[in-house]
Coordinates of C-alpha atoms in Angstrom, one line a residue:
Chain A
M18 CA 79.0 102.4 91.3
T19 CA 82.1 104.2 89.9
K20 CA 80.4 105.1 86.6
L21 CA 77.7 106.5 88.5
F22 CA 79.9 108.5 90.6
T23 CA 81.6 109.7 87.5
S24 CA 78.6 110.4 85.7
L25 CA 77.1 112.6 88.5
L26 CA 80.4 114.5 88.7
L27 CA 80.2 115.0 85.0
I28 CA 76.6 116.2 85.1
T29 CA 77.6 118.3 88.0
L30 CA 80.5 120.1 86.4
L31 CA 78.3 120.5 83.2
I32 CA 81.3 119.7 81.0
P33 CA 80.7 120.4 77.4
N34 CA 81.3 117.5 75.0
F35 CA 83.7 119.2 72.6
S36 CA 85.8 117.1 70.6
F37 CA 89.2 118.0 69.8
S38 CA 92.1 116.9 67.3
Q39 CA 93.7 114.5 69.5
E40 CA 93.9 112.0 66.6
N41 CA 95.5 114.7 64.5
P42 CA 98.8 112.9 63.3
T43 CA 100.6 116.1 63.3
Y44 CA 99.7 116.9 67.0
E45 CA 99.1 120.5 66.4
I46 CA 98.0 122.4 69.8
T47 CA 94.3 123.3 69.8
G48 CA 92.9 126.3 71.6
A49 CA 91.7 124.1 74.5
G50 CA 95.1 122.5 74.8
M51 CA 96.7 126.0 75.0
F52 CA 94.0 127.1 77.3
F53 CA 94.6 124.1 79.8
M54 CA 98.4 124.5 79.6
I55 CA 98.3 128.3 80.2
F56 CA 95.6 127.9 82.8
A57 CA 97.5 125.3 84.8
W58 CA 100.8 127.3 84.6
S59 CA 99.1 130.4 85.7
A60 CA 97.2 128.9 88.5
I61 CA 100.2 127.2 89.9
I62 CA 102.4 130.4 89.6
I63 CA 99.8 132.5 91.1
W64 CA 99.3 129.7 94.0
N65 CA 103.0 129.9 94.6
T66 CA 103.4 133.5 94.6
V67 CA 100.4 134.3 97.0
C68 CA 101.7 131.6 99.4
F69 CA 105.2 132.5 99.6
T70 CA 104.7 136.3 99.7
K71 CA 102.3 135.6 102.7
I72 CA 104.9 133.3 104.4
L73 CA 107.7 135.8 103.8
S74 CA 105.7 138.7 105.1
K75 CA 104.7 136.9 108.1
K76 CA 108.3 135.9 108.8
D77 CA 109.3 139.6 108.6
K78 CA 106.9 140.6 111.5
Chain B
M27 CA 105.4 115.2 128.4
S28 CA 108.5 113.2 129.3
Q29 CA 111.0 114.8 127.1
K30 CA 111.2 117.9 124.8
R31 CA 110.9 117.1 121.2
A32 CA 113.0 118.4 118.5
S33 CA 111.4 121.1 116.3
W34 CA 112.2 123.0 113.0
A35 CA 114.1 126.0 113.0
S36 CA 111.9 128.0 110.5
S37 CA 108.7 127.9 108.7
I38 CA 110.4 128.0 105.3
G39 CA 112.4 125.0 106.4
V40 CA 109.4 122.8 107.3
I41 CA 107.7 123.9 104.1
L42 CA 110.8 122.9 101.8
A43 CA 111.1 119.7 103.8
V44 CA 107.6 118.7 103.4
A45 CA 107.8 119.9 99.7
G46 CA 111.0 117.8 99.4
S47 CA 109.2 114.9 100.5
A48 CA 106.4 115.3 98.0
V49 CA 108.5 116.4 95.0
G50 CA 110.0 113.0 93.9
L51 CA 110.4 110.7 90.9
G52 CA 106.7 110.7 90.4
N53 CA 106.7 114.4 89.3
F54 CA 109.0 114.1 86.8
L55 CA 108.4 110.5 85.5
R56 CA 104.9 109.3 86.3
F57 CA 103.0 112.7 85.7
P58 CA 103.8 113.3 82.1
G59 CA 102.9 109.6 81.2
Q60 CA 99.4 109.7 83.2
L61 CA 98.6 113.1 81.7
A62 CA 99.2 111.8 78.0
Q63 CA 97.5 108.5 78.7
N64 CA 94.3 109.9 80.4
G65 CA 93.0 112.5 78.2
G66 CA 95.8 115.1 77.8
G67 CA 94.7 118.7 79.1
A68 CA 91.4 117.2 80.2
F69 CA 93.2 115.1 82.8
L70 CA 93.8 118.2 84.7
I71 CA 89.9 118.4 85.6
P72 CA 89.7 115.3 87.6
Y73 CA 93.4 116.1 88.8
F74 CA 92.5 119.4 90.2
I75 CA 89.1 118.2 91.6
T76 CA 90.7 115.4 93.5
L77 CA 93.7 118.0 94.5
L78 CA 90.8 120.1 96.0
I79 CA 88.6 117.5 97.4
I80 CA 91.2 114.8 98.5
G81 CA 94.7 116.3 98.5
L82 CA 94.3 119.5 100.3
P83 CA 91.9 118.3 102.8
I84 CA 94.0 115.2 103.8
S85 CA 97.3 117.3 103.8
W86 CA 95.4 119.6 106.5
L87 CA 94.3 116.7 108.3
E88 CA 97.7 115.0 108.5
W89 CA 99.3 118.4 109.4
T90 CA 96.8 118.9 112.2
I91 CA 97.0 115.2 113.3
G92 CA 101.0 115.4 113.4
R93 CA 101.3 118.8 115.2
Y94 CA 98.7 117.8 117.7
A95 CA 100.3 114.3 118.4
G96 CA 103.8 115.9 118.5
A97 CA 102.7 118.3 121.2
H98 CA 101.7 114.9 123.4
G99 CA 105.1 113.2 122.5
H100 CA 104.1 111.1 119.3
G101 CA 105.5 111.5 115.9
T102 CA 103.8 108.7 113.8
A103 CA 100.4 107.4 113.0
P104 CA 100.1 104.5 116.0
G105 CA 100.9 107.0 118.8
A106 CA 98.9 109.9 117.1
F107 CA 95.8 107.5 116.6
N108 CA 96.0 106.3 120.1
I109 CA 96.0 109.7 121.7
L110 CA 93.3 111.1 119.0
F111 CA 90.7 108.3 118.8
R112 CA 91.3 106.9 122.2
K113 CA 90.8 103.4 121.2
P114 CA 93.0 100.2 122.0
W115 CA 92.6 99.1 118.2
A116 CA 93.5 102.7 116.8
K117 CA 97.3 102.2 117.1
Y118 CA 97.1 99.0 115.0
L119 CA 95.2 100.8 112.1
G120 CA 98.1 103.5 112.4
S121 CA 100.5 100.9 111.4
V122 CA 99.3 101.0 108.0
S123 CA 101.2 104.2 107.3
L124 CA 104.3 103.0 108.8
L125 CA 104.2 99.7 106.7
A126 CA 103.2 101.7 103.6
I127 CA 106.3 103.8 104.2
M128 CA 108.6 101.1 105.2
F129 CA 107.7 98.9 101.9
I130 CA 108.2 102.0 99.8
A131 CA 111.7 102.8 101.3
F132 CA 112.7 99.1 100.5
Y133 CA 112.7 99.9 96.7
Y134 CA 112.7 103.6 96.7
V135 CA 116.3 104.0 98.0
Y136 CA 117.5 101.5 95.5
L137 CA 115.9 103.5 92.8
E138 CA 117.4 106.6 94.1
S139 CA 120.8 104.7 94.1
V140 CA 120.4 103.9 90.2
M141 CA 120.0 107.5 89.8
L142 CA 123.2 108.3 91.4
G143 CA 124.8 105.5 89.2
Y144 CA 123.3 107.3 86.0
V145 CA 125.0 110.7 87.4
F146 CA 128.4 108.7 87.5
Y147 CA 128.0 107.1 84.1
S148 CA 126.8 110.3 82.6
F149 CA 129.8 112.0 83.9
T150 CA 132.1 109.2 82.8
G151 CA 130.4 109.6 79.2
L152 CA 129.6 105.8 79.1
L153 CA 125.8 106.4 79.1
P154 CA 125.6 109.0 76.8
E155 CA 127.7 107.0 74.5
M156 CA 125.6 103.8 74.8
A157 CA 122.4 105.9 74.7
A158 CA 123.6 107.6 71.6
N159 CA 123.9 104.0 69.9
G160 CA 120.6 103.2 70.9
Q161 CA 121.7 101.1 73.9
S162 CA 120.0 102.8 76.7
G163 CA 117.9 99.7 77.3
E164 CA 120.9 97.5 77.5
F165 CA 122.8 100.0 79.8
F166 CA 119.8 99.8 82.3
A167 CA 119.7 96.0 81.9
K168 CA 123.5 95.6 82.5
Y169 CA 123.4 98.1 85.4
L170 CA 120.7 96.2 87.3
S171 CA 122.4 92.7 86.6
F172 CA 125.6 93.9 88.2
E173 CA 127.6 93.8 85.0
F174 CA 129.1 97.3 85.6
K175 CA 131.8 97.1 88.4
L176 CA 133.8 99.6 90.4
F177 CA 136.8 98.5 92.4
G178 CA 135.8 95.1 91.8
V179 CA 132.3 95.8 93.3
P180 CA 129.0 95.8 91.4
A181 CA 128.4 99.5 90.7
A182 CA 124.6 99.1 91.6
I183 CA 125.6 97.8 95.1
L184 CA 128.3 100.5 95.4
F185 CA 126.0 103.2 94.8
F186 CA 123.4 101.6 96.9
L187 CA 125.7 101.7 99.9
I188 CA 126.6 105.4 99.2
T189 CA 122.8 106.1 99.0
I190 CA 121.9 104.4 102.5
V191 CA 125.0 106.2 104.0
A192 CA 123.9 109.5 102.7
N193 CA 120.3 109.1 104.0
I194 CA 121.2 107.7 107.3
G195 CA 123.8 110.2 107.7
I196 CA 121.3 113.2 107.1
I197 CA 118.9 112.0 109.5
A198 CA 121.4 111.2 112.1
R199 CA 121.8 115.1 112.2
G200 CA 118.4 115.6 113.3
V201 CA 115.3 117.3 112.0
S202 CA 116.7 120.7 111.8
G203 CA 120.5 120.1 111.7
G204 CA 119.9 117.4 109.0
I205 CA 116.5 117.2 107.1
E206 CA 115.8 121.0 107.3
K207 CA 119.2 122.2 106.4
I208 CA 119.7 119.8 103.3
S209 CA 116.1 120.6 102.1
K210 CA 117.1 124.2 102.0
I211 CA 120.1 123.5 99.8
L212 CA 118.7 120.7 97.7
M213 CA 115.1 122.0 96.9
P214 CA 116.4 125.3 95.4
I215 CA 119.0 123.3 93.4
L216 CA 116.6 121.0 92.2
L217 CA 114.1 123.6 91.0
F218 CA 116.9 125.6 89.4
L219 CA 118.1 122.4 87.6
G220 CA 114.6 121.9 86.5
V221 CA 114.1 125.3 85.1
I222 CA 117.5 125.0 83.0
L223 CA 116.2 121.7 81.6
L224 CA 112.7 123.3 80.9
V225 CA 114.3 126.1 79.0
R226 CA 116.5 123.8 77.1
V227 CA 113.5 121.9 75.9
L228 CA 111.4 124.6 75.1
T229 CA 113.9 125.8 72.8
L230 CA 114.1 122.6 70.8
P231 CA 112.7 122.7 67.3
G232 CA 109.3 120.6 67.2
M233 CA 108.8 120.3 71.0
D234 CA 105.5 121.9 70.4
Q235 CA 104.0 118.7 68.8
G236 CA 104.8 117.1 72.1
M237 CA 103.1 119.8 74.1
A238 CA 100.2 119.3 71.7
F239 CA 100.3 115.4 72.4
M240 CA 100.2 116.0 76.2
W241 CA 97.9 118.8 76.4
N242 CA 95.1 118.7 73.8
P243 CA 92.2 117.6 75.6
D244 CA 90.3 114.4 74.9
F245 CA 86.9 114.8 77.0
S246 CA 85.7 111.4 76.4
A247 CA 88.3 110.2 78.8
L248 CA 86.3 111.9 81.6
T249 CA 83.6 109.4 81.2
Q250 CA 86.0 106.5 82.0
P251 CA 86.4 105.8 85.7
K252 CA 90.2 104.9 85.1
T253 CA 90.8 108.5 84.3
W254 CA 89.5 109.7 87.7
L255 CA 91.3 106.7 89.4
A256 CA 94.4 107.6 87.7
A257 CA 94.0 111.3 88.9
A258 CA 93.3 110.5 92.5
G259 CA 96.3 108.0 92.4
Q260 CA 98.4 110.6 91.0
I261 CA 97.4 113.1 93.7
F262 CA 98.0 110.5 96.4
F263 CA 101.5 109.7 95.0
T264 CA 102.5 113.0 94.5
L265 CA 101.7 114.9 97.7
S266 CA 103.1 112.3 100.1
I267 CA 99.7 111.8 101.7
G268 CA 98.5 108.4 103.2
M269 CA 102.0 107.5 104.3
G270 CA 102.4 109.3 107.5
A271 CA 105.3 111.3 106.5
I272 CA 103.5 114.6 106.9
I273 CA 102.1 113.6 110.1
N274 CA 105.8 113.0 111.3
Y275 CA 107.1 116.1 109.9
A276 CA 104.3 118.1 111.4
S277 CA 105.0 116.6 114.6
Y278 CA 108.1 118.8 115.2
I279 CA 106.0 121.9 114.7
K280 CA 105.2 123.9 117.8
R281 CA 101.6 123.9 118.6
D282 CA 101.3 127.8 118.2
Q283 CA 102.8 127.7 114.6
D284 CA 100.8 127.9 111.4
I285 CA 100.1 124.8 109.5
T286 CA 97.2 126.0 107.2
L287 CA 99.5 128.1 105.0
S288 CA 102.4 126.0 105.3
A289 CA 100.7 123.0 104.0
L290 CA 99.2 125.2 101.1
S291 CA 102.7 126.3 100.3
A292 CA 104.4 122.8 100.5
N293 CA 101.7 121.5 98.0
A294 CA 102.1 124.6 95.7
T295 CA 105.9 123.8 95.4
N296 CA 105.2 120.3 94.6
E297 CA 102.4 121.2 91.8
F298 CA 105.1 123.6 90.4
A299 CA 107.5 120.7 90.1
E300 CA 105.0 118.4 88.9
V301 CA 102.8 120.5 86.4
I302 CA 105.3 123.0 85.0
L303 CA 108.6 120.9 85.1
G304 CA 107.5 117.4 85.2
G305 CA 104.7 118.1 82.6
M306 CA 106.9 119.9 80.3
I307 CA 110.1 118.3 79.9
I308 CA 110.2 114.6 79.0
I309 CA 107.3 114.4 76.3
P310 CA 108.0 117.7 74.5
A311 CA 111.7 116.8 74.4
A312 CA 110.7 113.1 73.2
A313 CA 108.6 114.9 70.4
A314 CA 111.5 117.1 69.4
I315 CA 114.2 114.4 69.3
L316 CA 112.6 111.0 68.7
G317 CA 109.7 112.2 66.6
T318 CA 106.0 112.3 67.0
A319 CA 105.7 108.5 65.8
A320 CA 107.5 107.7 69.3
L321 CA 105.3 109.6 71.5
T322 CA 102.5 107.0 72.2
D323 CA 105.5 104.2 73.2
V324 CA 106.9 107.0 75.2
A325 CA 103.9 108.0 77.2
N326 CA 102.9 104.3 77.7
G327 CA 106.6 103.3 78.7
G328 CA 106.0 103.6 82.5
T329 CA 108.1 105.3 85.0
F330 CA 111.2 103.0 84.6
G331 CA 111.1 103.0 80.9
L332 CA 110.7 106.9 80.6
G333 CA 113.3 107.7 83.5
F334 CA 116.0 105.0 82.5
I335 CA 115.8 104.3 78.9
T336 CA 113.8 106.9 76.9
M337 CA 115.3 110.0 78.7
P338 CA 119.1 109.0 78.4
A339 CA 118.3 108.3 74.7
I340 CA 116.6 111.9 74.5
L341 CA 119.4 113.5 76.3
A342 CA 122.2 111.8 74.3
Q343 CA 121.0 113.5 71.0
L344 CA 121.6 117.1 72.5
P345 CA 124.6 119.0 72.2
L346 CA 126.8 118.7 75.4
A347 CA 124.8 115.4 76.1
P348 CA 126.9 114.5 79.2
I349 CA 126.4 117.8 80.8
F350 CA 122.3 117.7 80.3
S351 CA 122.5 113.9 81.5
V352 CA 124.3 114.8 84.7
L353 CA 121.8 117.8 85.3
W354 CA 118.8 115.4 84.8
F355 CA 119.9 112.5 86.9
F356 CA 121.1 114.9 89.7
L357 CA 117.6 116.5 89.5
L358 CA 116.1 113.2 90.0
F359 CA 118.6 111.9 92.7
F360 CA 117.9 115.3 94.5
A361 CA 114.2 114.7 94.2
G362 CA 114.7 111.1 95.1
I363 CA 116.7 111.9 98.5
T364 CA 114.6 114.7 99.8
S365 CA 111.5 112.1 99.6
S366 CA 113.5 109.1 101.2
L367 CA 114.5 111.3 104.1
S368 CA 110.9 111.7 104.7
M369 CA 110.6 107.6 104.8
Y370 CA 113.3 107.1 107.2
Q371 CA 112.4 109.9 109.6
P372 CA 109.0 108.4 110.7
L373 CA 110.6 105.0 111.1
L374 CA 113.3 106.7 113.2
S375 CA 110.6 108.6 115.2
F376 CA 108.7 105.4 116.0
C377 CA 111.8 103.8 117.2
S378 CA 112.6 106.6 119.6
D379 CA 109.2 107.9 120.5
E380 CA 107.3 104.4 120.9
L381 CA 110.0 101.8 121.4
K382 CA 112.4 104.3 123.3
W383 CA 115.4 103.1 121.5
S384 CA 118.5 105.0 121.5
K385 CA 119.4 106.9 118.4
R386 CA 122.2 104.7 117.7
Q387 CA 120.0 101.5 118.1
S388 CA 117.5 102.9 115.9
L389 CA 119.8 104.2 113.1
S390 CA 121.5 100.7 113.2
M391 CA 118.2 98.9 112.7
L392 CA 117.1 101.1 109.7
S393 CA 120.5 100.6 108.1
I394 CA 120.2 97.0 108.4
M395 CA 116.7 96.8 107.3
S396 CA 117.4 99.1 104.2
L397 CA 120.5 97.1 103.3
V398 CA 118.9 93.7 103.4
M399 CA 115.5 94.6 101.9
G400 CA 117.3 96.9 99.3
I401 CA 119.6 94.0 98.3
Y402 CA 116.7 91.7 97.9
V403 CA 115.0 94.0 95.7
A404 CA 118.4 94.6 93.8
L405 CA 118.7 90.9 93.2
D406 CA 115.6 90.7 91.1
S407 CA 116.9 92.5 87.9
S408 CA 113.5 92.0 86.3
L409 CA 112.0 94.3 88.9
N410 CA 109.0 92.0 89.7
T411 CA 110.0 92.1 93.3
L412 CA 109.9 95.8 93.3
D413 CA 106.6 95.8 91.5
E414 CA 105.0 93.6 94.0
I415 CA 106.4 95.7 97.0
D416 CA 105.1 98.8 95.1
F417 CA 101.6 97.3 94.8
W418 CA 101.0 96.9 98.3
G419 CA 103.3 99.8 100.0
G420 CA 103.1 102.6 97.2
N421 CA 99.5 101.9 96.1
L422 CA 97.1 99.9 98.2
F423 CA 98.4 100.9 101.7
L424 CA 98.6 104.6 100.6
L425 CA 95.0 104.5 99.6
L426 CA 93.9 102.6 102.5
F427 CA 95.4 104.7 105.2
G428 CA 94.2 107.8 103.7
T429 CA 90.7 106.2 103.8
I430 CA 91.3 105.0 107.4
E431 CA 92.4 108.5 108.9
T432 CA 89.6 110.4 106.9
L433 CA 87.1 108.0 108.3
L434 CA 88.2 107.9 111.8
F435 CA 88.6 111.8 111.7
A436 CA 85.1 112.0 110.5
T437 CA 83.4 109.5 112.9
H438 CA 85.8 110.0 116.2
I439 CA 86.7 113.6 116.2
D440 CA 84.6 116.7 117.2
S441 CA 84.6 118.5 113.9
K442 CA 84.4 121.9 115.5
K443 CA 87.6 121.3 117.6
G444 CA 89.3 119.8 115.0
W445 CA 88.5 122.9 113.1
L446 CA 90.0 124.9 115.9
E447 CA 93.1 122.9 116.3
L448 CA 93.8 123.2 112.4
H449 CA 93.6 127.1 113.0
K450 CA 95.6 127.5 115.8
G451 CA 98.3 130.0 115.0
S452 CA 97.0 130.0 111.5
H453 CA 98.0 132.7 109.1
I454 CA 95.1 132.1 106.8
K455 CA 91.4 131.0 107.3
I456 CA 90.4 128.0 105.4
P457 CA 86.8 128.3 103.8
T458 CA 84.4 126.8 106.2
F459 CA 82.9 124.5 103.4
Y460 CA 86.0 122.6 103.8
R461 CA 84.9 121.3 107.2
F462 CA 81.9 119.7 105.4
I463 CA 84.0 118.5 102.6
L464 CA 86.6 116.9 105.3
K465 CA 83.9 115.2 107.2
Y466 CA 81.6 113.9 104.3
V467 CA 83.1 114.3 100.9
T468 CA 86.7 113.2 101.2
P469 CA 85.9 110.1 103.1
T470 CA 83.2 109.0 100.8
V471 CA 85.2 109.7 97.7
L472 CA 88.1 107.7 99.1
I473 CA 85.9 104.8 99.8
V474 CA 84.7 104.9 96.3
I475 CA 88.2 105.2 94.7
L476 CA 89.5 102.5 97.2
V477 CA 86.8 99.9 96.3
S478 CA 87.0 100.7 92.7
W479 CA 90.7 100.4 92.5
I480 CA 90.4 97.0 94.4
I481 CA 87.9 95.7 91.8
T482 CA 90.0 96.9 88.9
E483 CA 93.5 96.2 89.8
G484 CA 92.9 93.9 92.8
P485 CA 92.1 90.2 91.5
A486 CA 95.0 90.1 88.9
R487 CA 97.3 91.2 91.7
F488 CA 96.0 89.5 94.4
M489 CA 95.8 86.0 92.3
M490 CA 99.2 86.9 90.6
T491 CA 97.8 86.4 87.3
Y492 CA 99.4 89.8 86.7
Y493 CA 102.8 88.2 86.6
P494 CA 104.2 85.5 84.3
P495 CA 103.9 82.0 85.7
E496 CA 107.6 81.6 86.1
V497 CA 107.9 84.4 88.4
R498 CA 105.0 83.7 90.7
P499 CA 107.0 81.5 93.2
S500 CA 109.3 84.4 94.0
V501 CA 106.4 87.1 94.0
F502 CA 104.6 84.8 96.6
L503 CA 107.8 84.6 98.5
T504 CA 108.1 88.6 98.5
R505 CA 104.4 88.6 99.6
M506 CA 105.0 86.3 102.6
I507 CA 108.0 88.5 103.6
L508 CA 105.8 91.6 103.5
V509 CA 103.1 89.6 105.8
A510 CA 105.7 88.7 108.3
I511 CA 106.9 92.1 108.5
A512 CA 103.5 93.4 109.1
I513 CA 102.8 91.0 111.7
G514 CA 106.2 91.7 113.3
F515 CA 105.6 95.4 113.2
N516 CA 102.2 95.2 114.9
L517 CA 103.7 92.8 117.6
L518 CA 106.4 95.6 118.1
I519 CA 103.4 98.2 118.7
A520 CA 101.8 95.9 121.3
Y521 CA 105.2 95.5 122.9
A522 CA 105.9 99.3 123.1
W523 CA 102.5 99.9 124.7
K524 CA 103.0 97.4 127.2
T525 CA 106.5 98.2 128.0
H526 CA 106.2 102.0 127.9
N527 CA 102.5 102.5 129.2
H528 CA 101.8 104.9 126.5
D529 CA 98.1 104.8 127.3
D530 CA 99.0 106.6 130.5
K531 CA 99.2 109.7 128.4
L532 CA 95.4 109.4 127.5
N533 CA 94.6 110.6 131.1
I534 CA 97.0 113.3 131.0
V535 CA 95.8 114.9 127.7
L536 CA 91.9 114.3 128.4
E537 CA 91.4 118.1 129.0
D538 CA 93.1 118.9 125.6
S539 CA 91.2 116.1 123.8
I540 CA 89.6 116.9 120.4
H541 CA 87.9 113.6 120.6
D542 CA 84.0 113.8 119.8

C-alpha cells in the first residue's frame, strides 16, 4: 500500500531518475546538492520575510 | 461563558510562543541525521510535500480548533472536541493529545535539564576537557548515572529540580506574563546563538565536505517508503502538531484575531531554525573537525549520540572551546524550555478549564507528576525507559491524534463553516484548494502513514523484541504505568464532565456551531 502510494506520488511529480555522487568518498558538493541547499535556504528566508513583513505592517495599522 | 480567559498581549508574542513550542531539540539534533540518512537533499522533496499537505493544514486546523474552543471556555482537545463534534465519545478521543504531551513531558524536561547540566560543566571546563580527551561518551554515562555531584546531590537531579522550578515558575505567571514574555526574550537569543554557531561552522576549513554529505541528493531514497515516513515523522515532530499544544495556545487568541498568517509565521520561524540552523551546524562541523570518515557514524548516531557525545567532542576541538560549548548547550536548553512550556500549559489548562482546580492545586499536581516521572526516567541510565515512553508519547500518539483530528474534522464539520471560522479576522486568504486538501488529502495520507508506521515499527515495539531480553521486564513495567495513567486520565475526564456539567455549554453554543 505504502509502496503504491509512494510510486504514485513519484509518478505524479515526474521526478527524473538522476544519479549523483553520494558515493564519492571525498564528498564534493554536486550541482544538485547546491541547488537543494540554496533552494531550501532561499525559500525559507523569503517565507519568513514575507510573513513577518506582513505581520509587522498589520501591527502598525 | 463562565469566566474571562487569559489572552496573549500581542500577535508577535503568540507567534514566538508557538514557534518556541515547535523549535526544540528535534530541529538541531534530529533533522540533520534524518536528512543525511534519507537521501540528502532529495529528502527535502518528501519533507516539503508533507509540510504542504500535512504540516500546514494541520497547523491551520489546530489554530482554528483552539481559537474556537477558547471562545467557549475550553483550552484542550477533550473540551474542544466535545464542543466541536458534539458526541459523548469525542472528549475521550481528545485525551490522546494530552496523554501524548504528558508522556513527552515525562522525559523531555529531564533531557532539558541535562542540557543545563552541560552548560554548567562547559562553564567549569570539565566537559570540554573530557571531550578533548575523547571521553564525551564517558562524561554522558557518568552524568546519567549520578556520578557527578554538587553539594552532595547528584548533579543530574539538582539540574532537573532547577529545570522543573523554572518551567513551573514561568507558567505560574500566566500566558502573557510568563510564556509570552519569556518567548519574546528567549527566541531571539536562541536564533542569535544559532547564527553565531552557524557562522563559526561555515568558516571552518573542510566543512564543505559535510555540506556535500548532507545535501547531495540520492533520488533512489525516494522510492523507499521509509524516506516518506521519516519526512512525515520529522514534520510531525518539528511543528508541534498532533500534541494539542497549538490548540491550547490558540485558545488564548481572541476570536477576531488573525490565525492564518500567525500559523504560517510560526512555522516559518521553525523551518528557519530547522533547515538553516539545524541543517548546517552539526554535520558540517563534524566533517571539518572529525573528518569525513566519521560522518556516517555521526549521521546514524541518533539524537542523543549527536547532542550529548558527538557535539561536545566537536566543540572541544575549537579554539575557545568552553565558550562555544556554553553557547551550544544554552541554545539547546532555550530550545528545550520554550518547548516544555507548551507541554505544561495544556495540562495546566485542563486542570483549570475542565477540572476547575485552583492554580495552586494544578501547579502542585504538575510539579509532583513531573518530579516523580522525571526521576523514574532518570533512574534508568540506559535510557530504555525514555525510549519506551517516547515510542508511545512522542511517536504513536502524535500520529494517532493527528489522524483522529483530521478525520473528525473531515467527517463532522461543515467544511464551508470551518473555512469561514479559519478566516475570521484573517490577514491573508488561504488558497481554496486547501479546503479540499484538509478534507480529503490530509486524512488519507495520515491514515496511510499511520498504518505503514505501525506495520514497520509496531511489531518489534509492541512485542518488545526491540529491546534486549534483560530490560524487557522494566519496559513492561513502564508500559503498565502508562496504561494506568491513560485509564486514570480518561476517568478524570468522565469525572470532570459529570461534576461540572460541561455538556450544558453545547446548548449555549448551538447557534455558533460549525458542526456539519
